[in-house]
Structure formats: structure tokens, C-alpha cells
PDB file of C-alpha atoms in Angstrom:
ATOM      1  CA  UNK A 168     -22.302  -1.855  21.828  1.00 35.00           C
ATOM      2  CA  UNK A 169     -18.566  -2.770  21.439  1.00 37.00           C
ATOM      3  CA  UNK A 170     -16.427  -5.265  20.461  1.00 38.00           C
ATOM      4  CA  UNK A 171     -14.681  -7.062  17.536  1.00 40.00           C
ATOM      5  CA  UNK A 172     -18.154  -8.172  16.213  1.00 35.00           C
ATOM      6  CA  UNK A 173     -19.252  -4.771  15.788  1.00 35.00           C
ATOM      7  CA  UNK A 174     -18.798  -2.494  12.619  1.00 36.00           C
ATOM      8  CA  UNK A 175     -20.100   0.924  12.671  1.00 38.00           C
ATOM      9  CA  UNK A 176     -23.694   1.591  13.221  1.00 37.00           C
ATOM     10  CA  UNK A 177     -26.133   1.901  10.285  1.00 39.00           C
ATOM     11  CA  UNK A 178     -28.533   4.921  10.950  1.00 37.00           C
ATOM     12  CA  UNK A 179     -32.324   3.589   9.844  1.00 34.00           C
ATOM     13  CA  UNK A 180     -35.116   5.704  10.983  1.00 31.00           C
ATOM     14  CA  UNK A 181     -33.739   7.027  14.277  1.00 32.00           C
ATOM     15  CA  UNK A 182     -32.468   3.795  15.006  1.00 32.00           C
ATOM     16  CA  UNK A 183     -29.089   2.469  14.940  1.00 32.00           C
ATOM     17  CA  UNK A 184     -28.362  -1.486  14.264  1.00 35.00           C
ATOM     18  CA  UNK A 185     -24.940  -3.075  13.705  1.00 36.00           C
ATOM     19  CA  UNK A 186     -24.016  -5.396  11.360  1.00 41.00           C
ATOM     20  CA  UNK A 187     -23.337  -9.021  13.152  1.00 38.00           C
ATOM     21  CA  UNK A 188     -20.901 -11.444  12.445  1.00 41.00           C
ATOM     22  CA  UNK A 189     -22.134 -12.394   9.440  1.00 43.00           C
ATOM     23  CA  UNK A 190     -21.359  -9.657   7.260  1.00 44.00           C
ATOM     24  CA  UNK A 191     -17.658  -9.848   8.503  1.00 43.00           C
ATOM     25  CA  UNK A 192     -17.638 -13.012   6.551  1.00 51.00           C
ATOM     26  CA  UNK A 193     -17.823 -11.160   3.233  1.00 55.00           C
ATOM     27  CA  UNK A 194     -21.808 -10.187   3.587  1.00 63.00           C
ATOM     28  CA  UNK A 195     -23.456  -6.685   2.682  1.00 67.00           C
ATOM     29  CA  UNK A 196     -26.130  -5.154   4.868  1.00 64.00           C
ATOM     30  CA  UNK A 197     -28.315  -3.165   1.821  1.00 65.00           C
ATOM     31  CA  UNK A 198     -31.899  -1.516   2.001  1.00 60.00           C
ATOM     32  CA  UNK A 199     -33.797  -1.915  -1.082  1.00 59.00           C
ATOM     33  CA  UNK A 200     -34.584  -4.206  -3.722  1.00 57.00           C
ATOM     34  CA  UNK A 201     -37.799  -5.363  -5.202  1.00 60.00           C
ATOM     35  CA  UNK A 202     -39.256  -5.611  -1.953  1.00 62.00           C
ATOM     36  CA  UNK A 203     -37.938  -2.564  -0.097  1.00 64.00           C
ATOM     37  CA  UNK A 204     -36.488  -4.307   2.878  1.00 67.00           C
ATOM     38  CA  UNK A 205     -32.993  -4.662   4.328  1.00 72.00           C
ATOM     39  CA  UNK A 206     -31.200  -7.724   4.018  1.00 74.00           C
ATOM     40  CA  UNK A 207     -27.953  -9.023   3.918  1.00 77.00           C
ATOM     41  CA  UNK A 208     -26.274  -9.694  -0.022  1.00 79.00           C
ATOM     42  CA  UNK A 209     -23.497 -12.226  -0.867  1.00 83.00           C
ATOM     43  CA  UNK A 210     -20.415 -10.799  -2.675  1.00 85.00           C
ATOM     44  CA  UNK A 211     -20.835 -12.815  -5.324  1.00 87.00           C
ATOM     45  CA  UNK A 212     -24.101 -11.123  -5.681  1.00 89.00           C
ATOM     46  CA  UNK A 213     -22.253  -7.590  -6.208  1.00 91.00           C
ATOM     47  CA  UNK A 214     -21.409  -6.438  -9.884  1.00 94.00           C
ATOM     48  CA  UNK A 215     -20.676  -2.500  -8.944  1.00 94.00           C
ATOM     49  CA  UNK A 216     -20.662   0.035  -6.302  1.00 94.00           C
ATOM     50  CA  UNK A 217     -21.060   3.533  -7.255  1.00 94.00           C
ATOM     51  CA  UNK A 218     -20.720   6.125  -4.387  1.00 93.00           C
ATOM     52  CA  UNK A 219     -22.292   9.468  -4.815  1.00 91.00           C
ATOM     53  CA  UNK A 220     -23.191  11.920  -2.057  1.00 88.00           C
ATOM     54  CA  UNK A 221     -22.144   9.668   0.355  1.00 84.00           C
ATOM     55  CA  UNK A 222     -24.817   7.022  -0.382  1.00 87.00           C
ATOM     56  CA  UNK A 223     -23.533   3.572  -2.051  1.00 88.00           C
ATOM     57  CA  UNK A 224     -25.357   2.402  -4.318  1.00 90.00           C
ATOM     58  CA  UNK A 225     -24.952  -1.490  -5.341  1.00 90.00           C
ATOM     59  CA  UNK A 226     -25.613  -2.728  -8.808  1.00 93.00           C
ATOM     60  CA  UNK A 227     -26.046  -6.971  -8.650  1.00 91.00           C
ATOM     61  CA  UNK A 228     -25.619  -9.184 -11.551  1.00 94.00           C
ATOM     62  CA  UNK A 229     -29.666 -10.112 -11.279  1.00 91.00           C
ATOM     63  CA  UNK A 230     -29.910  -6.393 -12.057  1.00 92.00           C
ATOM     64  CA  UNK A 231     -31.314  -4.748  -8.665  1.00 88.00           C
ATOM     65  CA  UNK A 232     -30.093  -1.601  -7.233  1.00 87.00           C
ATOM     66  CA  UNK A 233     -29.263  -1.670  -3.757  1.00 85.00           C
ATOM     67  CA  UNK A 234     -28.138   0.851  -1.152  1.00 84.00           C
ATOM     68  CA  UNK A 235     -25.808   0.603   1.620  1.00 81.00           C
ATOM     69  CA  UNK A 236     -24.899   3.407   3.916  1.00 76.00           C
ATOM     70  CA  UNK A 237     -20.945   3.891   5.241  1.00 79.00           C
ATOM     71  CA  UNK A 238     -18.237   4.455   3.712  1.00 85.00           C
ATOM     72  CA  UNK A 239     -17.090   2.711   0.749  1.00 88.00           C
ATOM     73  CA  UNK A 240     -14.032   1.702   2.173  1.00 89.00           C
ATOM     74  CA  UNK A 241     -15.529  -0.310   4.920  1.00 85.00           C
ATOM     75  CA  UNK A 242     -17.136  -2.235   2.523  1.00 86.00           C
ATOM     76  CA  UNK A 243     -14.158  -2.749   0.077  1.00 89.00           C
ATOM     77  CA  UNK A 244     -12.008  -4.036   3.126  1.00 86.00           C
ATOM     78  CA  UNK A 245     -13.211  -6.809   3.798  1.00 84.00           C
ATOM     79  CA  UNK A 246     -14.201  -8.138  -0.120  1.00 87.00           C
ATOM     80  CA  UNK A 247     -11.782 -10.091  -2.153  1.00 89.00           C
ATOM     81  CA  UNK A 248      -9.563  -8.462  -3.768  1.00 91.00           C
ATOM     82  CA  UNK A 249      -8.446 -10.798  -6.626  1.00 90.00           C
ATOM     83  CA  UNK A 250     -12.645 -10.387  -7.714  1.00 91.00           C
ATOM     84  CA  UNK A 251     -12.928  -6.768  -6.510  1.00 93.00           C
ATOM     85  CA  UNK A 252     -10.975  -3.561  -7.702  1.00 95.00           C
ATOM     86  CA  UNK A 253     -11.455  -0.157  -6.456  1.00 95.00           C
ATOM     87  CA  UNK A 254     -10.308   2.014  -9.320  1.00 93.00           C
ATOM     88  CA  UNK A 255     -10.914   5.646  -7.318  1.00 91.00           C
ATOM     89  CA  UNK A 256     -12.567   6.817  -4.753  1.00 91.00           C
ATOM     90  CA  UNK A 257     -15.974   6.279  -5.441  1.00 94.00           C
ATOM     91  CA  UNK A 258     -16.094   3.042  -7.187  1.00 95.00           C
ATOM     92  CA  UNK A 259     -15.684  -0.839  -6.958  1.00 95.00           C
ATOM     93  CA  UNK A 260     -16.379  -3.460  -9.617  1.00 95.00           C
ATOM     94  CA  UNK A 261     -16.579  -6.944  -9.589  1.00 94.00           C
ATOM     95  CA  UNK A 262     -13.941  -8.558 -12.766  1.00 92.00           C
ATOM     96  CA  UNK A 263     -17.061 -10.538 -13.599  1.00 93.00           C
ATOM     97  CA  UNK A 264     -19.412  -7.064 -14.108  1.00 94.00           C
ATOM     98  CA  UNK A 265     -16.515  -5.811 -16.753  1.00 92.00           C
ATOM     99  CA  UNK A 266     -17.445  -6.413 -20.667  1.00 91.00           C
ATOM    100  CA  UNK A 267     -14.714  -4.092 -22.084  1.00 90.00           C
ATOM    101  CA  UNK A 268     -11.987  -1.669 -21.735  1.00 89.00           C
ATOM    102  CA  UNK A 269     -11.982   1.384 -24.737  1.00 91.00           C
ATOM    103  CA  UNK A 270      -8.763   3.170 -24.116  1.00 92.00           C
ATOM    104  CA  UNK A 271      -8.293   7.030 -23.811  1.00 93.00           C
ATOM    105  CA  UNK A 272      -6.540   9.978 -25.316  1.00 94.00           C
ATOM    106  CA  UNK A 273      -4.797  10.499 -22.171  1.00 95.00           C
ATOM    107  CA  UNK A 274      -3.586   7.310 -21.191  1.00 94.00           C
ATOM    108  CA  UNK A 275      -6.705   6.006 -19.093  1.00 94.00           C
ATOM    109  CA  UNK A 276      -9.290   3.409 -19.866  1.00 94.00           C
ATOM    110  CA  UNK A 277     -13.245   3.560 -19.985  1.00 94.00           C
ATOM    111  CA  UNK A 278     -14.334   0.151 -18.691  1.00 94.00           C
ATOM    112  CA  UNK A 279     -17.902  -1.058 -19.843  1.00 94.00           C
ATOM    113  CA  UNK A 280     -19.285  -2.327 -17.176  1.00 93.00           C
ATOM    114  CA  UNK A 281     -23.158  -2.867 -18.873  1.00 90.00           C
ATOM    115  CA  UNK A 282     -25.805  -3.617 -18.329  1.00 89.00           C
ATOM    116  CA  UNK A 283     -25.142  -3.466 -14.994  1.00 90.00           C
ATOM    117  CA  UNK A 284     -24.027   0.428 -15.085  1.00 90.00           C
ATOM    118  CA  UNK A 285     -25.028   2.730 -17.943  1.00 91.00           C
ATOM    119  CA  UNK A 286     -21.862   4.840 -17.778  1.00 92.00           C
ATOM    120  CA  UNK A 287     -17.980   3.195 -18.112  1.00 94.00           C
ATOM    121  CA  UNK A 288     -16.050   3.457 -15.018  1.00 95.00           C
ATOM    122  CA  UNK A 289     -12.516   5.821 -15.178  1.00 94.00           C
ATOM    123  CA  UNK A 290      -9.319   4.372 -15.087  1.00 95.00           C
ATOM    124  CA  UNK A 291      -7.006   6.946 -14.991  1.00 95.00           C
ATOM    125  CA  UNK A 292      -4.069   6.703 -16.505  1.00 94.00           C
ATOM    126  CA  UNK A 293      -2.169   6.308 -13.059  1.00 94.00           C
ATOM    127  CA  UNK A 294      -4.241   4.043 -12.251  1.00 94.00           C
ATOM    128  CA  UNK A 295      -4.129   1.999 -15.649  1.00 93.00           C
ATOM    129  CA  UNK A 296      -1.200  -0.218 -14.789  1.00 93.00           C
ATOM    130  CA  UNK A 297      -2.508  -1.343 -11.772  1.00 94.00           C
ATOM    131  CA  UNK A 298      -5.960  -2.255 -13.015  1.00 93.00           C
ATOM    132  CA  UNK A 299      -4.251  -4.366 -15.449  1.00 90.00           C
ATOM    133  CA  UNK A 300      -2.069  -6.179 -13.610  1.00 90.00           C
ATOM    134  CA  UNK A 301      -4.827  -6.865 -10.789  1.00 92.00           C
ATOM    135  CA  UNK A 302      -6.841  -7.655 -14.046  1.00 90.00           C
ATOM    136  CA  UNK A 303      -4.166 -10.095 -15.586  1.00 86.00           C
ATOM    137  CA  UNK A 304      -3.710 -11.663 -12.491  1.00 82.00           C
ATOM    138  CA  UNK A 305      -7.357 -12.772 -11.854  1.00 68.00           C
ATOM    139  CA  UNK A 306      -8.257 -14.024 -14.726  1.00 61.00           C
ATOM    140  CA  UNK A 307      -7.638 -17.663 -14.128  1.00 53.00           C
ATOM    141  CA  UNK A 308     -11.543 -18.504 -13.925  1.00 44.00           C
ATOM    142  CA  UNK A 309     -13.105 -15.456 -15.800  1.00 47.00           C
ATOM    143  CA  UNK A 310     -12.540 -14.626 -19.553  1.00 48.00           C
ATOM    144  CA  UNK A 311     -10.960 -11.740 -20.661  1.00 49.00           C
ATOM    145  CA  UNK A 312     -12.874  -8.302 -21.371  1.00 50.00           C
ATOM    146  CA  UNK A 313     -12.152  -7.201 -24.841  1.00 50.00           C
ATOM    147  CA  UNK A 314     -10.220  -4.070 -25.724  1.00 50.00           C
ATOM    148  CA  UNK A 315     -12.071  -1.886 -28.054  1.00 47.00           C
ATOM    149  CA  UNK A 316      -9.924  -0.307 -30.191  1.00 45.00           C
ATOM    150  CA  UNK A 317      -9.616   3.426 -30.318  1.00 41.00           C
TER     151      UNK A 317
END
């Protein structure tokens, strides 16, 4: 199967399905849940997305763990990116999942992103003045997370 409705193929027990047109409007093919079945999950849905071993996992605000095969870029792409930051390579957090920002001896940032994710995400301290400008500049309908003092 080809064509621009097509994004890559999602291995599930020897079979292969694609995700439809749908999910190129923003939604999230994930297996898992309370019931154990694949469905499709809104953005707005999506606190965090952890990638380890080449499995994403997705953390939602209603506290559910999801996972999503592919890579993590594919599913950054096509998200929002005044609500969604991708601080490295193996994360992406929603503004609204982030509580607080502790800063670090070298420069970088710990964001708390509970209770959504036990450990803070990394912001190195490259990275640091981007997150905080992309931070600044969406928070016209979110608060702002607190910095905890050193």
C-alpha cells in the first residue's frame, strides 16, 4: 500500500496495518490501556513520551500507559509544537504534563513532569535556552511551572 495517506506500517502479530488518515490529523495509533486493545489517542490526551529500546511508551493525563511502535520522530512531526517539546532524543512532553523545573550544577534543568512520569526529564544545558524560550512562548493559556530553587 502507497500513497500520501500512508505512514509506515505498524508490525502487530505478523500483520502489518497502516495508520489512515486520521492519525495524520494529529491522532496516535497506541496498543494498550485498561483494556489491552489498539486504538487511536487524541494529542490532547498525551502528557509524555518516553522512548526506550525502541518502544514508545505514552504517559496520558488520565494516567494510562500506552505504547506506540515507530520512531519517535514520526510521531513528534506531525504534533504541535507550541504544546509539544522534544528535549532529546528520546523524549516529548506536553507544556501541560510539566509541574516544575529544579535547575542543575551544570547548567541544565530537571523538569518534574509528575505524576505522570516518576523521573524529571533532562534539559541539558544546550538545550536549556531553547526549552525556555519554546516554554515562554506558549504560555499564553497554561500557567507557568515553578522554578525550584537550587
Amino acid at each position: 500500500i502507497t500513497g500520501e495517506n500512508v505512514i509506515a506500517p505498524i508490525e502487530i502479530a505478523e500483520k502489518s496495518i497502516f495508520v489512515p488518515d486520521r492519525a495524520i490529523e494529529g491522532e496516535i495509533i497506541v496498543f494498550g490501556g485498561k483494556n489491552g486493545k489498539t486504538r487511536f489517542l487524541k494529542p490532547d490526551e498525551v502528557a509524555l513520551i518516553i522512548q526506550q529500546l525502541g518502544i514508545n511508551t505514552i504517559y496520558t493525563f488520565s494516567l494510562e500507559t500506552f505504547t506506540c511502535l515507530g520512531s519517535l520522530k514520526g510521531i513528534y512531526d506531525p504534533l504541535d509544537k507550541e504544546i509539544f517539546y522534544k528535549p532529546n532524543k528520546k523524549t516529548v512532553m506536553n507544556r501541560k504534563a510539566i509541574r516544575a523545573a529544579e535547575p542543575r550544577e551544570d547548567g541544565g534543568l530537571n523538569i518534574d513532569v509528575s505524576p505522570y512520569y516518576d523521573e524529571p526529564i533532562s534539559i541539558s544545558h544546550h538545550e536549556k535556552k531553547a526549552f525556555t524560550n519554546w516554554y515562554r512562548k506558549s504560555t499564553r493559556s497554561v500557567g507557568k511551572f515553578i522554578m525550584v530553587p537550587s
